[in-house]
Amino acid sequence: MNGESLNARGLSRRQFLRTTAAVAALSTLPACSLVSASRQNGQWEYHLSAEPSQAELVPEHQTDVLAFNGETPAPTIRCRQGEPVTIHFTNNLNEPTTIHWHGLRIPIEMDGVPFLSQAPIQPGETFTYRFTPPDAGTFWYHPHMNSVVQLGKGLVGAIVVEEATPVVFDEEHTLTLKHWHLDRQGNWKDLAIPRYSARMGTPGEWGTVNGIHHPEYTLQEKATTRLRLANVDNTLTYPIQVRGAEAWIIAIDGNPIATPRRLETHKIAPGMRLDIGLIAPNAGETVEIMHMKGDFPFLLASFTATPSTLTEKPLPTLPLNPVAKPDLENAETRHFVFEWAGAITPADKQGKGKHEFWLMNKRAWEGMSKGNIPEPIAKLERGKTYIFDLKNVTQYHHPIHLHGHTFTVLEMDGKPVTPFHTDTVLLGKNGHAKAAFVADNPGRWMYHCHVIEHMKTGLMGFVEVT
């Protein structure tokens, strides 16, 4: 791993080798090595924890955060397609939590949704997640409890699933994108403001990549390069552009596309990922990853090419994931409308306002607890193909995420598209999409907007596959 394993604050090679000696058995090393990480006999095992910690997100200021293994950015977990993974997770928070493995098609018992797929993990408890990822790609992990706070304060991390037959790039970098709700002294501001929750969501003000504001990395000149971008933000959609090199979209939300296409500008909303392939330029030249926010683009991260002995060669080809092909001729269409509930704030039993700003098919998510699971938004027959007709009748973005399955997108805004696979469909202002999938994973699967405040104020439900 060139570049990814050396952080932007200048960890020396000697320090790096000493730090990662415990995981030398791994075929490639994550940005932050996990305690007791190992790979033996085709099985991967990790120990992971969540706890309060501190991080220097704003230079020269310490901020109280929530962190996996006490680290910001969180450790990048690496495993391999078709090989078993064991993750022993310990909750060192002062409240219950879980971990959801976003985008992974794994058994319902491992999906990390409290009450729906597992009991909440109480403070001091350890829960062991075991699964075998069927798909290779860029995914991520996060809690599904008290999500505004737990995700907003830092419990977000990347999980990289290598191809069963490894695809080797000269350089590979995983970039987690997040805006923190901090002032310029590193103090927390409101994570959610109701008037914004009823609109786009409450945006953070301090932007980071891998926990660093405008990090600077290096690339070997002429290196075949894979950039894995993951939007782990609660709110913001990033229109991504690359300057300084010809860049190609090679995978969307963890799923390779059959024919890579030139990257002009591509939006990744909360929960979404984008894999970019490029050839590093000549030594001394710079590649910039830009957030194209209207007419005022912002730099996210930069890479400066350094001298090397590499010769230019084509980008490696990614194999497609084994996603079941939808039977469109016999598919059943289900319609879902995502809309605003209006300025209605019901109160709970204590008289405290319970905000419900958003509706899915005229229904706001009721919440759930032990022994109190609402009715599913849809009941699906196992093995059958469904087309979800998704309509956003608001002026705000809604990235619609389905657990446990992978969509095949057929149409966007009334126009047919070259089908591609994703677990999160971005609906823009008054957006409309049609996405098909085979309901081949039994269980009760969350189905929600991944703008966290939208999810927490109504835009969530679940589908049941039986």
mmCIF file of N, CA, C and O in Angstrom, residues 305-389:
data_model
loop_
_atom_site.group_PDB
_atom_site.id
_atom_site.type_symbol
_atom_site.label_atom_id
_atom_site.label_comp_id
_atom_site.label_asym_id
_atom_site.label_seq_id
_atom_site.Cartn_x
_atom_site.Cartn_y
_atom_site.Cartn_z
ATOM 1 N N ALA A 305 2.871 14.139 -7.459
ATOM 2 C CA ALA A 305 3.607 13.015 -8.041
ATOM 3 C C ALA A 305 5.098 13.143 -7.722
ATOM 4 O O ALA A 305 5.675 14.235 -7.771
ATOM 5 N N THR A 306 5.704 12.004 -7.383
ATOM 6 C CA THR A 306 7.128 11.947 -7.054
ATOM 7 C C THR A 306 7.849 11.054 -8.064
ATOM 8 O O THR A 306 7.225 10.197 -8.703
ATOM 9 N N PRO A 307 9.157 11.221 -8.230
ATOM 10 C CA PRO A 307 9.891 10.404 -9.199
ATOM 11 C C PRO A 307 9.776 8.909 -8.896
ATOM 12 O O PRO A 307 9.717 8.500 -7.732
ATOM 13 N N SER A 308 9.723 8.104 -9.946
ATOM 14 C CA SER A 308 9.660 6.652 -9.789
ATOM 15 C C SER A 308 10.246 5.995 -11.020
ATOM 16 O O SER A 308 10.561 6.656 -12.019
ATOM 17 N N THR A 309 10.382 4.693 -10.955
ATOM 18 C CA THR A 309 10.859 3.916 -12.110
ATOM 19 C C THR A 309 9.704 3.250 -12.849
ATOM 20 O O THR A 309 9.924 2.428 -13.734
ATOM 21 N N LEU A 310 8.465 3.607 -12.477
ATOM 22 C CA LEU A 310 7.308 2.994 -13.117
ATOM 23 C C LEU A 310 7.177 3.475 -14.561
ATOM 24 O O LEU A 310 7.494 4.624 -14.883
ATOM 25 N N THR A 311 6.685 2.587 -15.406
ATOM 26 C CA THR A 311 6.360 2.960 -16.780
ATOM 27 C C THR A 311 4.849 2.968 -16.931
ATOM 28 O O THR A 311 4.136 2.205 -16.254
ATOM 29 N N GLU A 312 4.340 3.837 -17.808
ATOM 30 C CA GLU A 312 2.892 3.967 -17.940
ATOM 31 C C GLU A 312 2.297 2.694 -18.538
ATOM 32 O O GLU A 312 2.830 2.122 -19.479
ATOM 33 N N LYS A 313 1.182 2.259 -17.956
ATOM 34 C CA LYS A 313 0.472 1.063 -18.407
ATOM 35 C C LYS A 313 -1.012 1.274 -18.180
ATOM 36 O O LYS A 313 -1.430 2.184 -17.456
ATOM 37 N N PRO A 314 -1.863 0.432 -18.787
ATOM 38 C CA PRO A 314 -3.305 0.621 -18.629
ATOM 39 C C PRO A 314 -3.759 0.363 -17.194
ATOM 40 O O PRO A 314 -3.105 -0.364 -16.434
ATOM 41 N N LEU A 315 -4.894 0.947 -16.842
ATOM 42 C CA LEU A 315 -5.495 0.669 -15.539
ATOM 43 C C LEU A 315 -5.976 -0.778 -15.486
ATOM 44 O O LEU A 315 -6.496 -1.294 -16.479
ATOM 45 N N PRO A 316 -5.820 -1.442 -14.345
ATOM 46 C CA PRO A 316 -6.359 -2.798 -14.216
ATOM 47 C C PRO A 316 -7.880 -2.796 -14.368
ATOM 48 O O PRO A 316 -8.553 -1.783 -14.135
ATOM 49 N N THR A 317 -8.416 -3.948 -14.764
ATOM 50 C CA THR A 317 -9.856 -4.115 -14.944
ATOM 51 C C THR A 317 -10.447 -4.795 -13.711
ATOM 52 O O THR A 317 -9.898 -5.788 -13.214
ATOM 53 N N LEU A 318 -11.561 -4.265 -13.216
ATOM 54 C CA LEU A 318 -12.233 -4.849 -12.053
ATOM 55 C C LEU A 318 -13.286 -5.855 -12.500
ATOM 56 O O LEU A 318 -14.105 -5.554 -13.373
ATOM 57 N N PRO A 319 -13.317 -7.050 -11.901
ATOM 58 C CA PRO A 319 -14.389 -7.998 -12.211
ATOM 59 C C PRO A 319 -15.702 -7.547 -11.583
ATOM 60 O O PRO A 319 -15.711 -6.922 -10.522
ATOM 61 N N LEU A 320 -16.815 -7.845 -12.231
ATOM 62 C CA LEU A 320 -18.122 -7.469 -11.695
ATOM 63 C C LEU A 320 -18.464 -8.334 -10.498
ATOM 64 O O LEU A 320 -18.021 -9.489 -10.380
ATOM 65 N N ASN A 321 -19.266 -7.783 -9.606
ATOM 66 C CA ASN A 321 -19.739 -8.546 -8.447
ATOM 67 C C ASN A 321 -20.855 -9.507 -8.845
ATOM 68 O O ASN A 321 -21.586 -9.251 -9.817
ATOM 69 N N PRO A 322 -21.021 -10.605 -8.104
ATOM 70 C CA PRO A 322 -22.023 -11.618 -8.455
ATOM 71 C C PRO A 322 -23.438 -11.239 -8.001
ATOM 72 O O PRO A 322 -24.067 -11.945 -7.199
ATOM 73 N N VAL A 323 -23.937 -10.125 -8.514
ATOM 74 C CA VAL A 323 -25.285 -9.668 -8.173
ATOM 75 C C VAL A 323 -26.290 -10.384 -9.078
ATOM 76 O O VAL A 323 -26.110 -10.444 -10.300
ATOM 77 N N ALA A 324 -27.338 -10.945 -8.477
ATOM 78 C CA ALA A 324 -28.341 -11.687 -9.244
ATOM 79 C C ALA A 324 -28.992 -10.791 -10.291
ATOM 80 O O ALA A 324 -29.343 -9.639 -10.009
ATOM 81 N N LYS A 325 -29.167 -11.318 -11.493
ATOM 82 C CA LYS A 325 -29.779 -10.553 -12.566
ATOM 83 C C LYS A 325 -31.292 -10.504 -12.376
ATOM 84 O O LYS A 325 -31.949 -11.540 -12.259
ATOM 85 N N PRO A 326 -31.886 -9.316 -12.330
ATOM 86 C CA PRO A 326 -33.340 -9.216 -12.149
ATOM 87 C C PRO A 326 -34.098 -9.820 -13.326
ATOM 88 O O PRO A 326 -33.694 -9.682 -14.488
ATOM 89 N N ASP A 327 -35.203 -10.479 -13.027
ATOM 90 C CA ASP A 327 -36.111 -11.010 -14.044
ATOM 91 C C ASP A 327 -37.152 -9.938 -14.331
ATOM 92 O O ASP A 327 -38.249 -9.932 -13.761
ATOM 93 N N LEU A 328 -36.805 -9.005 -15.225
ATOM 94 C CA LEU A 328 -37.645 -7.828 -15.435
ATOM 95 C C LEU A 328 -38.997 -8.169 -16.043
ATOM 96 O O LEU A 328 -39.995 -7.478 -15.783
ATOM 97 N N GLU A 329 -39.069 -9.222 -16.863
ATOM 98 C CA GLU A 329 -40.342 -9.588 -17.495
ATOM 99 C C GLU A 329 -41.383 -10.013 -16.475
ATOM 100 O O GLU A 329 -42.583 -9.842 -16.693
ATOM 101 N N ASN A 330 -40.940 -10.584 -15.355
ATOM 102 C CA ASN A 330 -41.870 -11.065 -14.338
ATOM 103 C C ASN A 330 -41.771 -10.261 -13.044
ATOM 104 O O ASN A 330 -42.232 -10.709 -11.992
ATOM 105 N N ALA A 331 -41.190 -9.089 -13.135
ATOM 106 C CA ALA A 331 -40.992 -8.272 -11.942
ATOM 107 C C ALA A 331 -42.302 -7.628 -11.489
ATOM 108 O O ALA A 331 -43.178 -7.308 -12.297
ATOM 109 N N GLU A 332 -42.391 -7.414 -10.191
ATOM 110 C CA GLU A 332 -43.522 -6.682 -9.602
ATOM 111 C C GLU A 332 -43.030 -5.308 -9.192
ATOM 112 O O GLU A 332 -41.974 -5.176 -8.564
ATOM 113 N N THR A 333 -43.780 -4.274 -9.558
ATOM 114 C CA THR A 333 -43.377 -2.903 -9.242
ATOM 115 C C THR A 333 -44.013 -2.453 -7.934
ATOM 116 O O THR A 333 -45.214 -2.643 -7.714
ATOM 117 N N ARG A 334 -43.208 -1.886 -7.060
ATOM 118 C CA ARG A 334 -43.693 -1.267 -5.826
ATOM 119 C C ARG A 334 -43.358 0.224 -5.876
ATOM 120 O O ARG A 334 -42.240 0.607 -6.262
ATOM 121 N N HIS A 335 -44.311 1.037 -5.486
ATOM 122 C CA HIS A 335 -44.154 2.488 -5.591
ATOM 123 C C HIS A 335 -43.872 3.091 -4.214
ATOM 124 O O HIS A 335 -44.530 2.750 -3.220
ATOM 125 N N PHE A 336 -42.910 4.015 -4.180
ATOM 126 C CA PHE A 336 -42.557 4.702 -2.938
ATOM 127 C C PHE A 336 -42.431 6.196 -3.217
ATOM 128 O O PHE A 336 -41.722 6.615 -4.124
ATOM 129 N N VAL A 337 -43.149 6.983 -2.426
ATOM 130 C CA VAL A 337 -43.123 8.439 -2.545
ATOM 131 C C VAL A 337 -42.522 9.003 -1.268
ATOM 132 O O VAL A 337 -42.956 8.671 -0.154
ATOM 133 N N PHE A 338 -41.519 9.859 -1.434
ATOM 134 C CA PHE A 338 -40.834 10.485 -0.309
ATOM 135 C C PHE A 338 -41.217 11.958 -0.309
ATOM 136 O O PHE A 338 -40.988 12.673 -1.286
ATOM 137 N N GLU A 339 -41.831 12.403 0.807
ATOM 138 C CA GLU A 339 -42.367 13.760 0.820
ATOM 139 C C GLU A 339 -42.232 14.394 2.186
ATOM 140 O O GLU A 339 -41.894 13.746 3.182
ATOM 141 N N TRP A 340 -42.548 15.682 2.227
ATOM 142 C CA TRP A 340 -42.455 16.479 3.448
ATOM 143 C C TRP A 340 -43.782 16.417 4.189
ATOM 144 O O TRP A 340 -44.856 16.514 3.590
ATOM 145 N N ALA A 341 -43.708 16.279 5.508
ATOM 146 C CA ALA A 341 -44.921 16.162 6.320
ATOM 147 C C ALA A 341 -45.521 17.512 6.689
ATOM 148 O O ALA A 341 -46.637 17.570 7.189
ATOM 149 N N GLY A 342 -44.770 18.593 6.493
ATOM 150 C CA GLY A 342 -45.272 19.900 6.894
ATOM 151 C C GLY A 342 -44.802 20.255 8.300
ATOM 152 O O GLY A 342 -44.117 19.481 8.972
ATOM 153 N N ALA A 343 -45.188 21.415 8.755
ATOM 154 C CA ALA A 343 -44.708 21.942 10.040
ATOM 155 C C ALA A 343 -45.535 21.386 11.191
ATOM 156 O O ALA A 343 -46.185 22.112 11.932
ATOM 157 N N ILE A 344 -45.526 20.084 11.343
ATOM 158 C CA ILE A 344 -46.281 19.430 12.411
ATOM 159 C C ILE A 344 -45.284 18.783 13.360
ATOM 160 O O ILE A 344 -44.436 18.005 12.949
ATOM 161 N N THR A 345 -45.366 19.118 14.645
ATOM 162 C CA THR A 345 -44.455 18.553 15.625
ATOM 163 C C THR A 345 -45.273 17.902 16.739
ATOM 164 O O THR A 345 -45.691 18.559 17.687
ATOM 165 N N PRO A 346 -45.546 16.599 16.629
ATOM 166 C CA PRO A 346 -46.262 15.916 17.713
ATOM 167 C C PRO A 346 -45.392 15.870 18.959
ATOM 168 O O PRO A 346 -44.171 16.006 18.896
ATOM 169 N N ALA A 347 -46.021 15.679 20.097
ATOM 170 C CA ALA A 347 -45.306 15.616 21.366
ATOM 171 C C ALA A 347 -45.333 14.191 21.909
ATOM 172 O O ALA A 347 -46.271 13.422 21.667
ATOM 173 N N ASP A 348 -44.261 13.828 22.641
ATOM 174 C CA ASP A 348 -44.254 12.520 23.295
ATOM 175 C C ASP A 348 -44.996 12.609 24.623
ATOM 176 O O ASP A 348 -45.594 13.644 24.959
ATOM 177 N N LYS A 349 -44.963 11.534 25.421
ATOM 178 C CA LYS A 349 -45.734 11.485 26.673
ATOM 179 C C LYS A 349 -45.257 12.501 27.704
ATOM 180 O O LYS A 349 -45.993 12.873 28.607
ATOM 181 N N GLN A 350 -44.003 12.936 27.559
ATOM 182 C CA GLN A 350 -43.476 13.945 28.482
ATOM 183 C C GLN A 350 -43.698 15.370 27.977
ATOM 184 O O GLN A 350 -43.265 16.331 28.592
ATOM 185 N N GLY A 351 -44.348 15.487 26.828
ATOM 186 C CA GLY A 351 -44.620 16.797 26.275
ATOM 187 C C GLY A 351 -43.492 17.371 25.457
ATOM 188 O O GLY A 351 -43.558 18.514 25.008
ATOM 189 N N LYS A 352 -42.455 16.585 25.247
ATOM 190 C CA LYS A 352 -41.325 17.044 24.457
ATOM 191 C C LYS A 352 -41.611 16.845 22.977
ATOM 192 O O LYS A 352 -42.147 15.822 22.567
ATOM 193 N N GLY A 353 -41.244 17.830 22.163
ATOM 194 C CA GLY A 353 -41.508 17.742 20.737
ATOM 195 C C GLY A 353 -40.803 16.562 20.096
ATOM 196 O O GLY A 353 -39.621 16.326 20.333
ATOM 197 N N LYS A 354 -41.538 15.800 19.309
ATOM 198 C CA LYS A 354 -40.980 14.676 18.560
ATOM 199 C C LYS A 354 -41.127 15.012 17.078
ATOM 200 O O LYS A 354 -42.197 14.886 16.505
ATOM 201 N N HIS A 355 -40.034 15.439 16.479
ATOM 202 C CA HIS A 355 -40.102 15.958 15.117
ATOM 203 C C HIS A 355 -40.320 14.826 14.114
ATOM 204 O O HIS A 355 -39.605 13.836 14.093
ATOM 205 N N GLU A 356 -41.325 15.008 13.283
ATOM 206 C CA GLU A 356 -41.610 14.101 12.175
ATOM 207 C C GLU A 356 -41.834 14.965 10.934
ATOM 208 O O GLU A 356 -42.940 15.405 10.661
ATOM 209 N N PHE A 357 -40.741 15.219 10.216
ATOM 210 C CA PHE A 357 -40.802 16.112 9.076
ATOM 211 C C PHE A 357 -41.007 15.388 7.749
ATOM 212 O O PHE A 357 -41.385 16.008 6.773
ATOM 213 N N TRP A 358 -40.722 14.069 7.723
ATOM 214 C CA TRP A 358 -40.641 13.359 6.452
ATOM 215 C C TRP A 358 -41.517 12.115 6.447
ATOM 216 O O TRP A 358 -41.699 11.465 7.471
ATOM 217 N N LEU A 359 -42.031 11.796 5.260
ATOM 218 C CA LEU A 359 -42.932 10.670 5.096
ATOM 219 C C LEU A 359 -42.481 9.776 3.952
ATOM 220 O O LEU A 359 -42.012 10.269 2.922
ATOM 221 N N MET A 360 -42.648 8.477 4.132
ATOM 222 C CA MET A 360 -42.477 7.513 3.063
ATOM 223 C C MET A 360 -43.827 6.842 2.865
ATOM 224 O O MET A 360 -44.348 6.201 3.770
ATOM 225 N N ASN A 361 -44.422 7.064 1.679
ATOM 226 C CA ASN A 361 -45.791 6.579 1.420
ATOM 227 C C ASN A 361 -46.758 7.018 2.523
ATOM 228 O O ASN A 361 -47.508 6.229 3.092
ATOM 229 N N LYS A 362 -46.665 8.324 2.829
ATOM 230 C CA LYS A 362 -47.552 8.987 3.799
ATOM 231 C C LYS A 362 -47.401 8.463 5.216
ATOM 232 O O LYS A 362 -48.303 8.605 6.044
ATOM 233 N N ARG A 363 -46.250 7.866 5.511
ATOM 234 C CA ARG A 363 -46.033 7.274 6.834
ATOM 235 C C ARG A 363 -44.668 7.695 7.361
ATOM 236 O O ARG A 363 -43.657 7.551 6.678
ATOM 237 N N ALA A 364 -44.634 8.234 8.566
ATOM 238 C CA ALA A 364 -43.373 8.540 9.234
ATOM 239 C C ALA A 364 -42.954 7.331 10.070
ATOM 240 O O ALA A 364 -43.805 6.614 10.619
ATOM 241 N N TRP A 365 -41.660 7.108 10.153
ATOM 242 C CA TRP A 365 -41.151 5.989 10.935
ATOM 243 C C TRP A 365 -41.536 6.149 12.398
ATOM 244 O O TRP A 365 -41.307 7.187 13.015
ATOM 245 N N GLU A 366 -42.113 5.089 12.951
ATOM 246 C CA GLU A 366 -42.639 5.145 14.316
ATOM 247 C C GLU A 366 -41.583 4.894 15.374
ATOM 248 O O GLU A 366 -41.812 5.113 16.562
ATOM 249 N N GLY A 367 -40.404 4.373 14.966
ATOM 250 C CA GLY A 367 -39.436 3.926 15.947
ATOM 251 C C GLY A 367 -39.754 2.507 16.384
ATOM 252 O O GLY A 367 -40.819 1.956 16.066
ATOM 253 N N MET A 368 -38.830 1.895 17.081
ATOM 254 C CA MET A 368 -39.067 0.523 17.538
ATOM 255 C C MET A 368 -38.286 0.270 18.819
ATOM 256 O O MET A 368 -37.366 0.996 19.170
ATOM 257 N N SER A 369 -38.692 -0.776 19.507
ATOM 258 C CA SER A 369 -38.043 -1.180 20.750
ATOM 259 C C SER A 369 -38.270 -2.676 20.916
ATOM 260 O O SER A 369 -38.945 -3.319 20.097
ATOM 261 N N LYS A 370 -37.721 -3.243 21.952
ATOM 262 C CA LYS A 370 -37.885 -4.670 22.192
ATOM 263 C C LYS A 370 -39.372 -5.017 22.305
ATOM 264 O O LYS A 370 -40.105 -4.440 23.093
ATOM 265 N N GLY A 371 -39.817 -5.936 21.468
ATOM 266 C CA GLY A 371 -41.214 -6.355 21.490
ATOM 267 C C GLY A 371 -42.159 -5.394 20.809
ATOM 268 O O GLY A 371 -43.371 -5.598 20.822
ATOM 269 N N ASN A 372 -41.616 -4.327 20.201
ATOM 270 C CA ASN A 372 -42.467 -3.337 19.538
ATOM 271 C C ASN A 372 -41.866 -2.990 18.181
ATOM 272 O O ASN A 372 -41.186 -1.977 18.004
ATOM 273 N N ILE A 373 -42.119 -3.878 17.207
ATOM 274 C CA ILE A 373 -41.608 -3.680 15.856
ATOM 275 C C ILE A 373 -42.782 -3.267 14.968
ATOM 276 O O ILE A 373 -43.772 -3.989 14.865
ATOM 277 N N PRO A 374 -42.700 -2.099 14.307
ATOM 278 C CA PRO A 374 -43.805 -1.670 13.429
ATOM 279 C C PRO A 374 -43.984 -2.624 12.251
ATOM 280 O O PRO A 374 -43.153 -3.506 11.996
ATOM 281 N N GLU A 375 -45.068 -2.414 11.524
ATOM 282 C CA GLU A 375 -45.297 -3.189 10.309
ATOM 283 C C GLU A 375 -44.302 -2.775 9.226
ATOM 284 O O GLU A 375 -43.902 -1.617 9.152
ATOM 285 N N PRO A 376 -43.879 -3.706 8.390
ATOM 286 C CA PRO A 376 -42.962 -3.334 7.303
ATOM 287 C C PRO A 376 -43.638 -2.416 6.299
ATOM 288 O O PRO A 376 -44.862 -2.446 6.131
ATOM 289 N N ILE A 377 -42.839 -1.638 5.606
ATOM 290 C CA ILE A 377 -43.358 -0.764 4.548
ATOM 291 C C ILE A 377 -43.703 -1.588 3.314
ATOM 292 O O ILE A 377 -44.498 -1.170 2.463
ATOM 293 N N ALA A 378 -43.100 -2.788 3.215
ATOM 294 C CA ALA A 378 -43.402 -3.700 2.108
ATOM 295 C C ALA A 378 -43.042 -5.120 2.523
ATOM 296 O O ALA A 378 -42.055 -5.334 3.238
ATOM 297 N N LYS A 379 -43.848 -6.084 2.075
ATOM 298 C CA LYS A 379 -43.553 -7.500 2.271
ATOM 299 C C LYS A 379 -43.206 -8.098 0.910
ATOM 300 O O LYS A 379 -43.973 -7.950 -0.050
ATOM 301 N N LEU A 380 -42.050 -8.750 0.830
ATOM 302 C CA LEU A 380 -41.528 -9.266 -0.426
ATOM 303 C C LEU A 380 -41.356 -10.775 -0.350
ATOM 304 O O LEU A 380 -41.046 -11.332 0.709
ATOM 305 N N GLU A 381 -41.516 -11.408 -1.501
ATOM 306 C CA GLU A 381 -41.383 -12.862 -1.586
ATOM 307 C C GLU A 381 -39.952 -13.212 -1.970
ATOM 308 O O GLU A 381 -39.411 -12.708 -2.964
ATOM 309 N N ARG A 382 -39.352 -14.097 -1.208
ATOM 310 C CA ARG A 382 -37.960 -14.467 -1.449
ATOM 311 C C ARG A 382 -37.776 -15.060 -2.848
ATOM 312 O O ARG A 382 -38.569 -15.898 -3.288
ATOM 313 N N GLY A 383 -36.756 -14.587 -3.550
ATOM 314 C CA GLY A 383 -36.436 -15.084 -4.881
ATOM 315 C C GLY A 383 -37.131 -14.349 -6.009
ATOM 316 O O GLY A 383 -36.815 -14.574 -7.179
ATOM 317 N N LYS A 384 -38.053 -13.457 -5.674
ATOM 318 C CA LYS A 384 -38.802 -12.738 -6.698
ATOM 319 C C LYS A 384 -38.122 -11.410 -7.031
ATOM 320 O O LYS A 384 -37.463 -10.799 -6.187
ATOM 321 N N THR A 385 -38.287 -10.966 -8.272
ATOM 322 C CA THR A 385 -37.738 -9.680 -8.698
ATOM 323 C C THR A 385 -38.750 -8.567 -8.453
ATOM 324 O O THR A 385 -39.935 -8.716 -8.756
ATOM 325 N N TYR A 386 -38.255 -7.460 -7.923
ATOM 326 C CA TYR A 386 -39.089 -6.279 -7.686
ATOM 327 C C TYR A 386 -38.437 -5.058 -8.340
ATOM 328 O O TYR A 386 -37.207 -4.943 -8.389
ATOM 329 N N ILE A 387 -39.281 -4.178 -8.837
ATOM 330 C CA ILE A 387 -38.834 -2.869 -9.302
ATOM 331 C C ILE A 387 -39.366 -1.842 -8.314
ATOM 332 O O ILE A 387 -40.584 -1.737 -8.106
ATOM 333 N N PHE A 388 -38.468 -1.121 -7.674
ATOM 334 C CA PHE A 388 -38.874 -0.053 -6.775
ATOM 335 C C PHE A 388 -38.926 1.246 -7.582
ATOM 336 O O PHE A 388 -37.920 1.685 -8.142
ATOM 337 N N ASP A 389 -40.119 1.818 -7.661
ATOM 338 C CA ASP A 389 -40.343 3.091 -8.336
ATOM 339 C C ASP A 389 -40.251 4.178 -7.269
ATOM 340 O O ASP A 389 -41.135 4.294 -6.406
#
